RNA sequence: GCGGUCAUAGCUCAGUUGGUUAGAGCACAAGAUUGUGGAUCUUGGGGUCGCGGGUUCGAGUCCCGUUGGCCGCCCCA
């Protein structure tokens, strides 16, 4: 038994684990680049106040925070949004717009572990700054969907549930609610899926029994599953100018996603309002279709946050995908594939004199970018062939006494099980030819 | 922070009412095998039975505590 373990909630990545993670990162990067997003990064350690400013004091319980040797209160980053708001806000006037940025980074939260949740995890974050209209949401939701499809996931595996906090505000205001009451109702909406009618208890404790019309209005809204139904619901409740304005935004957003051929991935569902209250417009979450896992990704519009954290006012939309739930889903669907770490060439070496000759070629081939491996210790030929096959290499180069006496090296195609001799001077060219022929 | 459950080899697990030196399969290593493949056979290394205490002549087994894993609640930026 090992004397030391990882801290609770932290993970070791053995090579086979890291290969999977690297593959996930690689596909995220590729996808983001194909959408014209550029990558940035920020420090792992930030001033504690950065997170207090965004989320309030109560956030501290969920942070890895401490006082550093200079007496500064600091925290390991629990999310990317405040940091990226700082970056963008500081150069808001100098950056060409729209600003399309992404990052892949590790985050830390002092929380109890659960399936799909640990104390450290990676997130892909993507944000669009400087674009107030739903064009930004179109781009981001399309990116989110492609970031899943890149792994082979389809509309049968996941969907993006789309909602609108701004519309909720207009709708609840029309039902006679003031702002504190609206926030309380939204809190209940967030819990409704899990807790049913108990979700409204908090509201009733603060503000007294809910008017039957209000409750029915909320439940009606929660039942909406299509844009047509949404239009109809707002019509019958006498749409205000604010609601009409939101409907126009919805039309544009859904129209754009439809034109990209993504309608099957998008589900109107006003039950998604997202936990913390800084979202100001559209909000969305990606879920697996079977509903067995935690949310795969989530995001929305936060037009006020850059101003609060970064200095300059700047409209913004963003989302994050976590690595843990996605990895669970990929495993479940048999879609997790690691990057091959097999060598291209495995050298089979007779003895010490042959080893010298092999080393010259090994060194040259490696310098040319081929992945080359060989046994470190003298080993029987039979074992070496087995090792070559086990390694996953495509070809074996055989440096035996007989071959070197004839001035050749034998090259074996491990897949085709064919062999050919090459003069020692031509080995490098022969290897190159083999791989270029593919 | 709360509740449930579990903890024996790198992995998956056996281990009888408490009874000798704690086992198997897989994996790993060596040999059979001094030049040709994912096989077979033989052999080997690897354990403070999570940790600490208690009961007992005797504890992997029973009791208490503790740490950690998993699952759920709270939370989920």
Short mmCIF file of C-alpha atoms (C1' of nucleotides) in Angstrom, two decimals:
data_model
loop_
_atom_site.label_atom_id
_atom_site.label_comp_id
_atom_site.label_asym_id
_atom_site.label_seq_id
_atom_site.Cartn_x
_atom_site.Cartn_y
_atom_site.Cartn_z
CA UNK A 1 0.00 0.00 0.00
CA UNK A 2 1.37 3.37 -0.95
CA UNK A 3 2.28 5.63 1.93
CA UNK A 4 0.99 8.72 0.20
CA UNK A 5 -2.25 9.11 -1.69
CA UNK A 6 -3.57 11.94 -3.80
CA UNK A 7 -5.61 14.47 -1.88
CA UNK A 8 -9.32 13.70 -1.87
CA UNK A 9 -10.92 14.58 -5.16
CA UNK A 10 -7.61 14.88 -7.03
CA UNK A 11 -6.60 12.58 -9.84
CA UNK A 12 -3.42 10.96 -11.07
CA UNK A 13 -3.18 10.51 -14.80
CA UNK A 14 -1.33 7.33 -15.73
CA UNK A 15 -0.20 7.29 -19.37
CA UNK A 16 -3.35 5.56 -20.58
CA UNK A 17 -5.51 8.12 -18.71
CA UNK A 18 -3.51 11.04 -19.98
CA UNK A 19 -3.76 9.74 -23.55
CA UNK A 20 -7.54 9.96 -23.32
CA UNK A 21 -7.42 13.42 -21.81
CA UNK A 22 -5.00 14.63 -24.43
CA UNK A 23 -7.29 13.36 -27.15
CA UNK A 24 -10.23 15.27 -25.66
CA UNK A 25 -8.16 18.46 -25.50
CA UNK A 26 -6.93 17.97 -29.03
CA UNK A 27 -10.43 17.70 -30.47
CA UNK A 28 -11.62 20.72 -28.47
CA UNK A 29 -8.68 22.77 -29.75
CA UNK A 30 -9.19 21.70 -33.34
CA UNK A 31 -12.88 22.49 -33.18
CA UNK A 32 -12.41 25.89 -31.58
CA UNK A 33 -9.80 26.78 -34.18
CA UNK A 34 -12.15 25.77 -36.98
CA UNK A 35 -14.66 28.28 -35.60
CA UNK A 36 -12.07 31.05 -35.56
CA UNK A 37 -11.58 31.11 -31.78
CA UNK A 38 -8.11 31.82 -30.39
CA UNK A 39 -6.62 30.35 -27.22
CA UNK A 40 -5.57 32.22 -24.08
CA UNK A 41 -4.57 31.23 -20.55
CA UNK A 42 -4.48 32.86 -17.12
CA UNK A 43 -2.83 32.13 -13.74
CA UNK A 44 -3.99 29.21 -11.65
CA UNK A 45 -3.73 31.35 -8.52
CA UNK A 46 -5.77 34.55 -8.32
CA UNK A 47 -6.64 37.15 -5.68
CA UNK A 48 -9.52 35.89 -3.58
CA UNK A 49 -11.35 39.17 -4.13
CA UNK A 50 -11.73 38.41 -7.84
CA UNK A 51 -14.22 35.67 -6.91
CA UNK A 52 -15.80 37.61 -4.07
CA UNK A 53 -16.51 40.43 -6.51
CA UNK A 54 -18.25 38.09 -8.87
CA UNK A 55 -20.08 35.73 -6.56
CA UNK A 56 -20.18 37.23 -3.08
CA UNK A 57 -18.60 36.10 0.19
CA UNK A 58 -20.44 32.79 0.41
CA UNK A 59 -18.31 31.46 -2.45
CA UNK A 60 -15.32 31.20 -0.10
CA UNK A 61 -16.50 27.92 1.39
CA UNK A 62 -16.15 26.30 -2.02
CA UNK A 63 -12.70 27.64 -2.84
CA UNK A 64 -9.21 26.38 -2.28
CA UNK A 65 -8.12 29.64 -0.66
CA UNK A 66 -5.33 30.61 1.70
CA UNK A 67 -3.09 33.48 2.70
CA UNK A 68 0.25 33.51 0.91
CA UNK A 69 3.59 34.36 2.51
CA UNK A 70 3.15 37.99 1.58
CA UNK A 71 -0.12 38.13 3.47
CA UNK A 72 -2.26 38.17 0.32
CA UNK A 73 -5.56 36.33 0.30
CA UNK A 74 -5.46 34.06 -2.74
CA UNK A 75 -7.49 31.25 -4.28
CA UNK A 76 -6.95 28.53 -6.86
CA UNK A 77 -9.23 29.39 -9.76
CA UNK A 78 -12.64 27.68 -9.53
CA UNK A 79 -13.73 28.93 -12.97
CA UNK A 80 -12.44 30.94 -15.90
CA UNK A 81 -15.03 33.67 -16.30
CA UNK A 82 -13.68 36.28 -13.85
CA UNK A 83 -10.13 35.91 -15.15
CA UNK A 84 -11.09 36.22 -18.79
CA UNK A 85 -13.27 39.22 -17.96
CA UNK A 86 -10.18 40.87 -16.51
CA UNK A 87 -8.12 40.15 -19.61
CA UNK A 88 -10.75 41.34 -22.04
CA UNK A 89 -11.81 44.30 -19.92
CA UNK A 90 -8.26 45.59 -19.62
CA UNK A 91 -7.88 45.75 -23.40
CA UNK A 92 -11.49 46.17 -24.37
CA UNK A 93 -10.81 49.17 -26.57
CA UNK A 94 -7.81 47.66 -28.34
CA UNK A 95 -9.19 44.23 -29.26
CA UNK A 96 -10.68 43.66 -32.66
CA UNK A 97 -14.29 42.57 -32.40
CA UNK A 98 -15.97 40.26 -32.15
CA UNK A 99 -13.58 38.80 -29.63
CA UNK A 100 -13.75 34.99 -29.91
CA UNK A 101 -11.57 33.36 -27.27
CA UNK A 102 -11.25 29.90 -25.78
CA UNK A 103 -9.14 28.16 -23.14
CA UNK A 104 -8.53 24.70 -21.76
CA UNK A 105 -7.59 24.84 -18.11
CA UNK A 106 -7.73 23.02 -14.79
CA UNK A 107 -9.98 24.31 -12.01
CA UNK A 108 -10.27 23.61 -8.30
CA UNK A 109 -13.32 23.60 -6.07
CA UNK A 110 -13.46 22.51 -2.46
CA UNK A 111 -16.50 20.29 -2.80
CA UNK A 112 -17.70 16.86 -1.91
CA UNK A 113 -16.98 14.33 -4.63
CA UNK A 114 -19.71 12.79 -6.72
CA UNK A 115 -20.07 11.02 -10.02
CA UNK A 116 -18.72 13.38 -12.65
CA UNK A 117 -17.46 15.84 -10.06
CA UNK A 118 -14.13 16.06 -8.29
CA UNK A 119 -12.12 18.77 -6.61
CA UNK A 120 -10.06 19.35 -9.69
CA UNK A 121 -11.26 19.12 -13.25
CA UNK A 122 -10.64 20.57 -16.67
CA UNK A 123 -12.93 22.84 -18.63
CA UNK A 124 -13.07 24.03 -22.17
CA UNK A 125 -14.24 27.66 -21.97
CA UNK A 126 -15.36 29.66 -25.00
CA UNK A 127 -16.64 33.22 -24.99
CA UNK A 128 -17.68 35.88 -27.46
CA UNK A 129 -17.22 39.48 -26.30
CA UNK A 130 -18.50 42.66 -27.87
CA UNK A 131 -21.51 41.27 -29.68
CA UNK A 132 -24.85 42.17 -28.08
CA UNK A 133 -27.12 40.29 -30.49
CA UNK A 134 -27.99 36.57 -30.77
CA UNK A 135 -25.38 36.19 -33.50
CA UNK A 136 -22.95 35.51 -30.64
CA UNK A 137 -25.21 32.81 -29.21
CA UNK A 138 -25.55 31.19 -32.63
CA UNK A 139 -21.77 30.95 -32.93
CA UNK A 140 -21.28 29.64 -29.39
CA UNK A 141 -24.08 27.09 -29.38
CA UNK A 142 -22.86 25.84 -32.74
CA UNK A 143 -19.37 25.54 -31.28
CA UNK A 144 -20.68 23.72 -28.23
CA UNK A 145 -22.52 21.23 -30.40
CA UNK A 146 -19.51 20.65 -32.65
CA UNK A 147 -17.29 20.17 -29.60
CA UNK A 148 -19.48 17.14 -28.77
CA UNK A 149 -19.97 15.89 -32.32
CA UNK A 150 -16.20 15.87 -32.82
CA UNK A 151 -16.15 12.77 -30.60
CA UNK A 152 -18.83 10.99 -32.60
CA UNK A 153 -21.72 11.99 -30.34
CA UNK A 154 -24.97 12.64 -32.19
CA UNK A 155 -28.35 14.26 -31.56
CA UNK A 156 -29.38 10.90 -30.12
CA UNK A 157 -26.71 11.21 -27.43
CA UNK A 158 -27.10 14.79 -26.24
CA UNK A 159 -29.06 17.99 -26.67
CA UNK A 160 -28.72 21.64 -25.77
CA UNK A 161 -31.58 22.97 -23.68
CA UNK A 162 -32.19 26.62 -24.39
CA UNK A 163 -33.80 29.13 -22.09
CA UNK A 164 -33.89 32.88 -21.45
CA UNK A 165 -33.52 34.60 -18.09
CA UNK A 166 -34.41 37.97 -19.58
CA UNK A 167 -37.66 36.58 -20.92
CA UNK A 168 -38.44 35.13 -17.49
CA UNK A 169 -37.98 38.61 -15.98
CA UNK A 170 -40.40 40.17 -18.45
CA UNK A 171 -42.88 37.33 -18.04
CA UNK A 172 -42.85 37.37 -14.23
CA UNK A 173 -43.03 41.17 -14.16
CA UNK A 174 -46.17 40.90 -16.26
CA UNK A 175 -47.50 38.51 -13.60
CA UNK A 176 -47.04 41.28 -11.04
CA UNK A 177 -43.71 40.26 -9.49
CA UNK A 178 -41.05 42.69 -8.32
CA UNK A 179 -37.34 41.94 -8.65
CA UNK A 180 -36.75 40.12 -5.34
CA UNK A 181 -39.79 37.96 -6.03
CA UNK A 182 -38.64 37.27 -9.59
CA UNK A 183 -35.23 36.10 -8.34
CA UNK A 184 -36.92 33.85 -5.82
CA UNK A 185 -39.19 32.34 -8.47
CA UNK A 186 -36.18 31.71 -10.72
CA UNK A 187 -34.49 29.94 -7.83
CA UNK A 188 -37.57 27.73 -7.58
CA UNK A 189 -37.57 27.12 -11.34
CA UNK A 190 -33.97 25.94 -11.08
CA UNK A 191 -34.96 23.41 -8.40
CA UNK A 192 -38.30 22.41 -9.89
CA UNK A 193 -36.95 19.57 -12.01
CA UNK A 194 -35.42 17.86 -8.96
CA UNK A 195 -37.82 18.79 -6.17
CA UNK A 196 -41.19 19.30 -7.88
CA UNK A 197 -43.62 21.50 -5.99
CA UNK A 198 -41.36 21.65 -2.92
CA UNK A 199 -39.19 23.98 -4.98
CA UNK A 200 -41.63 26.80 -4.31
CA UNK A 201 -41.34 26.51 -0.52
CA UNK A 202 -38.54 29.06 -0.34
CA UNK A 203 -40.64 31.62 -2.17
CA UNK A 204 -43.65 31.04 0.04
CA UNK A 205 -41.56 31.33 3.21
CA UNK A 206 -40.27 34.73 2.09
CA UNK A 207 -43.28 36.21 0.36
CA UNK A 208 -46.30 34.24 1.53
CA UNK A 209 -48.48 31.85 -0.48
CA UNK A 210 -48.16 32.07 -4.26
CA UNK A 211 -51.15 33.39 -6.10
CA UNK A 212 -52.71 30.53 -8.07
CA UNK A 213 -52.34 32.56 -11.28
CA UNK A 214 -48.62 33.03 -10.66
CA UNK A 215 -47.96 29.39 -9.96
CA UNK A 216 -49.98 28.28 -12.97
CA UNK A 217 -48.17 30.84 -15.09
CA UNK A 218 -44.80 29.45 -14.02
CA UNK A 219 -45.85 25.86 -14.62
CA UNK A 220 -47.26 26.74 -18.04
CA UNK A 221 -43.97 28.36 -18.96
CA UNK A 222 -42.03 25.33 -17.74
CA UNK A 223 -44.07 23.05 -19.95
CA UNK A 224 -43.09 24.83 -23.15
CA UNK A 225 -40.99 22.68 -25.48
CA UNK A 226 -41.11 24.53 -28.80
CA UNK A 227 -40.83 28.04 -30.15
CA UNK A 228 -44.40 27.83 -31.48
CA UNK A 229 -45.69 27.03 -28.01
CA UNK A 230 -43.63 29.88 -26.58
CA UNK A 231 -45.12 32.37 -29.05
CA UNK A 232 -48.59 31.14 -28.27
CA UNK A 233 -48.08 31.36 -24.50
CA UNK A 234 -46.85 34.93 -24.71
CA UNK A 235 -49.68 35.95 -27.04
CA UNK A 236 -52.34 34.64 -24.69
CA UNK A 237 -50.74 36.36 -21.71
CA UNK A 238 -50.67 39.67 -23.56
CA UNK A 239 -47.05 40.09 -24.61
CA UNK A 240 -45.37 43.27 -23.46
CA UNK A 241 -42.93 45.16 -25.64
CA UNK A 242 -40.09 43.54 -23.72
CA UNK A 243 -41.39 40.06 -24.41
CA UNK A 244 -41.93 40.85 -28.06
CA UNK A 245 -38.34 42.01 -28.25
CA UNK A 246 -37.12 38.76 -26.73
CA UNK A 247 -39.24 36.76 -29.16
CA UNK A 248 -37.52 38.49 -32.07
CA UNK A 249 -34.18 37.44 -30.58
CA UNK A 250 -35.38 33.86 -30.20
CA UNK A 251 -36.52 33.84 -33.82
CA UNK A 252 -33.09 34.98 -34.97
CA UNK A 253 -31.22 32.51 -32.77
CA UNK A 254 -33.30 29.48 -33.68
CA UNK A 255 -33.31 30.53 -37.33
CA UNK A 256 -29.53 30.72 -37.37
CA UNK A 257 -29.06 27.38 -35.67
CA UNK A 258 -31.62 25.86 -38.03
CA UNK A 259 -29.72 27.17 -41.05
CA UNK A 260 -26.61 25.48 -39.67
CA UNK A 261 -28.55 22.23 -39.57
CA UNK A 262 -28.45 22.02 -35.79
CA UNK A 263 -32.16 22.12 -34.93
CA UNK A 264 -32.19 18.49 -33.82
CA UNK A 265 -29.64 19.31 -31.14
CA UNK A 266 -31.58 22.20 -29.63
CA UNK A 267 -34.50 21.90 -27.23
CA UNK A 268 -36.53 24.86 -26.01
CA UNK A 269 -36.78 24.33 -22.25
CA UNK A 270 -37.38 27.24 -19.90
CA UNK A 271 -36.60 25.06 -16.89
CA UNK A 272 -32.92 25.89 -17.37
CA UNK A 273 -32.12 29.14 -15.59
CA UNK A 274 -28.61 28.39 -14.24
CA UNK A 275 -27.70 28.74 -10.62
CA UNK A 276 -25.96 32.04 -10.09
CA UNK A 277 -27.73 35.20 -10.99
CA UNK A 278 -25.35 37.05 -13.28
CA UNK A 279 -26.77 35.70 -16.52
CA UNK A 280 -28.73 38.37 -18.35
CA UNK A 281 -30.24 36.72 -21.41
CA UNK A 282 -30.17 33.38 -23.16
CA UNK A 283 -28.90 30.50 -21.03
CA UNK A 284 -28.25 26.96 -22.19
CA UNK A 285 -27.06 23.61 -20.90
CA UNK A 286 -26.04 20.43 -22.69
CA UNK A 287 -27.35 17.14 -21.31
CA UNK A 288 -27.07 13.54 -22.30
CA UNK A 289 -30.36 12.40 -23.81
CA UNK A 290 -30.84 9.61 -21.31
CA UNK A 291 -30.65 12.12 -18.48
CA UNK A 292 -28.37 9.87 -16.45
CA UNK A 293 -25.46 12.24 -16.06
CA UNK A 294 -24.79 15.68 -14.73
CA UNK A 295 -24.88 18.58 -17.19
CA UNK A 296 -22.20 18.21 -19.86
CA UNK A 297 -21.84 21.92 -20.44
CA UNK A 298 -23.50 25.16 -19.59
CA UNK A 299 -23.40 28.82 -20.42
CA UNK A 300 -25.25 31.97 -21.30
CA UNK A 301 -25.11 35.70 -21.75
CA UNK A 302 -23.58 37.88 -19.05
CA UNK A 303 -23.59 41.44 -20.33
CA UNK A 304 -22.80 43.12 -16.99
CA UNK A 305 -19.87 41.09 -15.75
CA UNK A 306 -16.99 42.49 -17.77
CA UNK A 307 -17.92 45.96 -16.56
CA UNK A 308 -17.94 44.78 -12.97
CA UNK A 309 -14.69 42.83 -13.15
CA UNK A 310 -12.72 44.26 -16.01
CA UNK A 311 -13.54 47.96 -16.01
CA UNK A 312 -15.09 48.46 -19.44
CA UNK A 313 -18.65 47.60 -20.32
CA UNK A 314 -18.70 44.78 -22.82
CA UNK A 315 -21.51 42.40 -23.77
CA UNK A 316 -20.50 38.76 -23.45
CA UNK A 317 -21.71 35.20 -23.96
CA UNK A 318 -19.82 32.10 -22.92
CA UNK A 319 -20.01 28.47 -22.03
CA UNK A 320 -17.87 25.78 -20.45
CA UNK A 321 -17.61 22.03 -21.03
CA UNK A 322 -16.23 19.91 -18.20
CA UNK A 323 -13.95 16.97 -18.91
CA UNK A 324 -15.33 14.53 -16.33
CA UNK A 325 -18.94 14.19 -17.41
CA UNK A 326 -17.95 14.17 -21.07
CA UNK A 327 -15.43 11.38 -20.39
CA UNK A 328 -18.17 9.38 -18.61
CA UNK A 329 -20.49 9.80 -21.58
CA UNK A 330 -17.79 8.84 -24.08
CA UNK A 331 -16.90 5.74 -22.07
CA UNK A 332 -20.56 4.80 -21.83
CA UNK A 333 -21.01 5.07 -25.60
CA UNK A 334 -17.70 3.37 -26.40
CA UNK A 335 -16.42 6.54 -28.03
CA UNK A 336 -13.37 7.26 -25.92
CA UNK A 337 -10.31 6.71 -28.04
CA UNK A 338 -6.80 7.43 -26.93
CA UNK A 339 -4.14 8.73 -29.24
CA UNK A 340 -1.88 5.88 -30.30
CA UNK A 341 1.39 5.93 -28.45
CA UNK A 342 2.86 3.02 -30.36
CA UNK A 343 6.26 3.47 -31.96
CA UNK A 344 6.57 3.48 -35.73
CA UNK A 345 9.65 1.30 -35.72
CA UNK A 346 10.88 -1.36 -33.29
CA UNK A 347 14.47 -2.49 -33.59
CA UNK A 348 15.46 -6.08 -32.96
CA UNK A 349 19.08 -6.25 -31.94
CA UNK A 350 21.32 -9.34 -31.90
CA UNK A 351 24.04 -8.47 -29.42
CA UNK A 352 26.44 -5.75 -28.35
CA UNK A 353 28.22 -5.28 -31.73
CA UNK A 354 24.88 -5.11 -33.54
CA UNK A 355 23.57 -2.65 -30.97
CA UNK A 356 26.17 -0.11 -32.04
CA UNK A 357 25.04 -0.33 -35.64
CA UNK A 358 21.40 -0.10 -34.61
CA UNK A 359 22.02 2.97 -32.47
CA UNK A 360 23.28 4.93 -35.45
CA UNK A 361 20.05 4.29 -37.36
CA UNK A 362 17.84 4.72 -34.29
CA UNK A 363 19.35 8.10 -33.64
CA UNK A 364 18.95 9.24 -37.26
CA UNK A 365 15.36 8.02 -37.56
CA UNK A 366 14.37 9.72 -34.33
CA UNK A 367 15.92 12.97 -35.46
CA UNK A 368 13.70 12.72 -38.53
CA UNK A 369 10.58 12.44 -36.40
CA UNK A 370 9.96 8.69 -36.40
CA UNK A 371 8.99 7.08 -33.14
CA UNK A 372 11.60 4.39 -32.61
CA UNK A 373 12.00 1.95 -29.76
CA UNK A 374 14.27 -1.02 -28.97
CA UNK A 375 14.94 -3.35 -26.04
CA UNK A 376 17.26 -1.86 -23.47
CA UNK A 377 18.78 -5.16 -22.49
CA UNK A 378 19.96 -8.14 -24.51
CA UNK A 379 17.02 -10.37 -25.19
CA UNK A 380 16.39 -13.59 -27.07
CA UNK A 381 15.19 -13.00 -30.66
CA UNK A 382 11.90 -14.69 -30.04
CA UNK A 383 11.19 -12.37 -27.15
CA UNK A 384 12.16 -9.36 -29.20
CA UNK A 385 9.72 -10.24 -31.97
CA UNK A 386 7.02 -10.58 -29.40
CA UNK A 387 8.01 -7.26 -27.88
CA UNK A 388 7.94 -5.68 -31.34
CA UNK A 389 4.43 -7.00 -31.96
CA UNK A 390 3.28 -5.94 -28.48
CA UNK A 391 4.63 -2.45 -28.97
CA UNK A 392 2.23 -1.84 -31.84
CA UNK A 393 5.03 -0.77 -34.17
CA UNK A 394 4.34 -1.01 -37.89
CA UNK A 395 7.76 -2.28 -38.86
CA UNK A 396 10.68 -4.04 -37.21
CA UNK A 397 14.27 -3.44 -38.19
CA UNK A 398 16.40 -6.50 -37.56
CA UNK A 399 20.07 -6.00 -36.70
CA UNK A 400 21.37 -9.58 -36.58
CA UNK A 401 24.88 -10.93 -36.93
CA UNK A 402 24.07 -12.49 -40.31
CA UNK A 403 22.59 -9.30 -41.70
CA UNK A 404 25.39 -7.04 -40.61
CA UNK A 405 27.95 -9.50 -41.96
CA UNK A 406 26.25 -9.10 -45.34
CA UNK A 407 26.05 -5.31 -44.90
CA UNK A 408 22.26 -5.26 -44.75
CA UNK A 409 19.44 -4.64 -42.29
CA UNK A 410 16.28 -6.69 -42.48
CA UNK A 411 13.03 -4.77 -42.44
CA UNK A 412 9.91 -6.67 -41.43
CA UNK A 413 6.42 -5.37 -42.06
CA UNK A 414 4.77 -6.45 -38.82
CA UNK A 415 1.30 -6.14 -40.26
CA UNK A 416 1.91 -7.85 -43.58
CA UNK A 417 4.45 -10.27 -42.12
CA UNK A 418 6.82 -9.78 -45.04
CA UNK A 419 10.57 -9.15 -44.92
CA UNK A 420 13.14 -7.49 -47.12
CA UNK A 421 16.86 -6.74 -46.81
CA UNK A 422 18.25 -3.25 -47.34
CA UNK A 423 21.88 -2.16 -47.48
CA UNK A 424 22.72 -0.42 -44.21
CA UNK A 425 23.08 2.89 -46.02
CA UNK A 426 19.51 2.70 -47.34
CA UNK A 427 17.64 1.89 -44.15
CA UNK A 428 16.53 5.41 -43.50
CA UNK A 429 15.21 5.82 -47.03
CA UNK A 430 13.42 2.46 -46.84
CA UNK A 431 11.65 3.46 -43.63
CA UNK A 432 10.67 6.78 -45.14
CA UNK A 433 9.31 5.05 -48.23
CA UNK A 434 7.29 2.61 -46.13
CA UNK A 435 5.49 5.35 -44.21
CA UNK A 436 5.06 7.67 -47.16
CA UNK A 437 3.40 4.90 -49.16
CA UNK A 438 0.51 4.98 -46.71
"C1'" G B 1 -21.82 20.34 6.09
"C1'" C B 2 -25.42 15.67 6.32
"C1'" G B 3 -26.78 10.45 5.21
"C1'" G B 4 -25.98 5.44 3.07
"C1'" U B 5 -22.34 1.93 1.63
"C1'" C B 6 -17.65 -0.14 0.93
"C1'" A B 7 -12.05 -0.96 1.88
"C1'" U B 8 -7.80 -8.19 1.18
"C1'" A B 9 -1.62 -8.22 -4.43
"C1'" G B 10 -1.03 -3.32 -9.92
"C1'" C B 11 -6.56 -4.98 -11.50
"C1'" U B 12 -11.08 -8.25 -10.56
"C1'" C B 13 -12.25 -10.92 -6.43
"C1'" A B 14 -12.30 -15.69 -2.85
"C1'" G B 15 -11.24 -16.28 2.29
"C1'" U B 16 -16.20 -21.28 6.30
"C1'" U B 17 -19.08 -20.52 13.46
"C1'" G B 18 -12.79 -16.16 15.07
"C1'" G B 19 -8.06 -21.16 14.52
"C1'" U B 20 -1.33 -23.19 11.48
"C1'" U B 21 2.84 -19.60 7.20
"C1'" A B 22 -3.79 -15.19 3.70
"C1'" G B 23 -5.36 -17.54 -1.81
"C1'" A B 24 -7.04 -17.56 -7.28
"C1'" G B 25 -7.46 -15.41 -12.16
"C1'" C B 26 -5.53 -11.48 -14.98
"C1'" A B 27 -1.18 -8.34 -15.30
"C1'" C B 28 4.24 -8.17 -14.55
"C1'" A B 29 9.12 -10.89 -14.66
"C1'" A B 30 12.31 -15.29 -15.66
"C1'" G B 31 12.90 -20.02 -18.05
"C1'" A B 32 11.50 -23.85 -21.65
"C1'" U B 33 13.55 -21.13 -26.54
"C1'" U B 34 21.31 -18.95 -29.48
"C1'" G B 35 16.86 -15.90 -35.45
"C1'" U B 36 10.75 -14.75 -36.34
"C1'" G B 37 4.73 -12.79 -33.32
"C1'" G B 38 -0.64 -11.57 -29.32
"C1'" A B 39 0.00 -19.26 -27.82
"C1'" U B 40 1.34 -23.08 -24.18
"C1'" C B 41 3.80 -25.01 -19.92
"C1'" U B 42 6.98 -24.23 -15.58
"C1'" U B 43 8.77 -20.90 -12.06
"C1'" G B 44 9.13 -16.22 -9.58
"C1'" G B 45 8.47 -11.30 -7.40
"C1'" G B 46 4.65 -8.69 -5.23
"C1'" G B 47 0.31 -8.08 1.03
"C1'" U B 48 1.75 -4.33 8.07
"C1'" C B 49 -5.72 -7.63 4.98
"C1'" G B 50 -6.67 1.23 4.48
"C1'" C B 51 -4.89 3.15 9.40
"C1'" G B 52 -5.31 3.21 14.96
"C1'" G B 53 -7.25 1.13 19.25
"C1'" G B 54 -10.24 -2.68 21.81
"C1'" U B 55 -12.36 -7.81 22.91
"C1'" U B 56 -9.91 -12.77 22.78
"C1'" C B 57 -5.38 -17.98 24.25
"C1'" G B 58 -5.91 -16.47 19.06
"C1'" A B 59 -8.73 -11.14 14.63
"C1'" G B 60 -8.66 -10.45 7.36
"C1'" U B 61 -13.20 -12.12 10.20
"C1'" C B 62 -16.24 -9.24 16.16
"C1'" C B 63 -16.53 -3.93 18.51
"C1'" C B 64 -15.09 1.41 18.56
"C1'" G B 65 -12.63 5.31 16.22
"C1'" U B 66 -10.31 7.35 11.98
"C1'" U B 67 -8.87 8.03 6.81
"C1'" G B 68 -10.17 7.17 1.92
"C1'" G B 69 -13.43 5.43 -2.31
"C1'" C B 70 -18.36 5.14 -4.35
"C1'" C B 71 -23.68 6.79 -4.19
"C1'" G B 72 -27.27 10.41 -2.63
"C1'" C B 73 -28.70 15.38 -0.12
"C1'" C B 74 -26.85 20.66 0.05
"C1'" C B 75 -24.27 23.20 -3.72
"C1'" C B 76 -23.02 23.22 -8.70
"C1'" A B 77 -19.80 29.51 -10.90
#
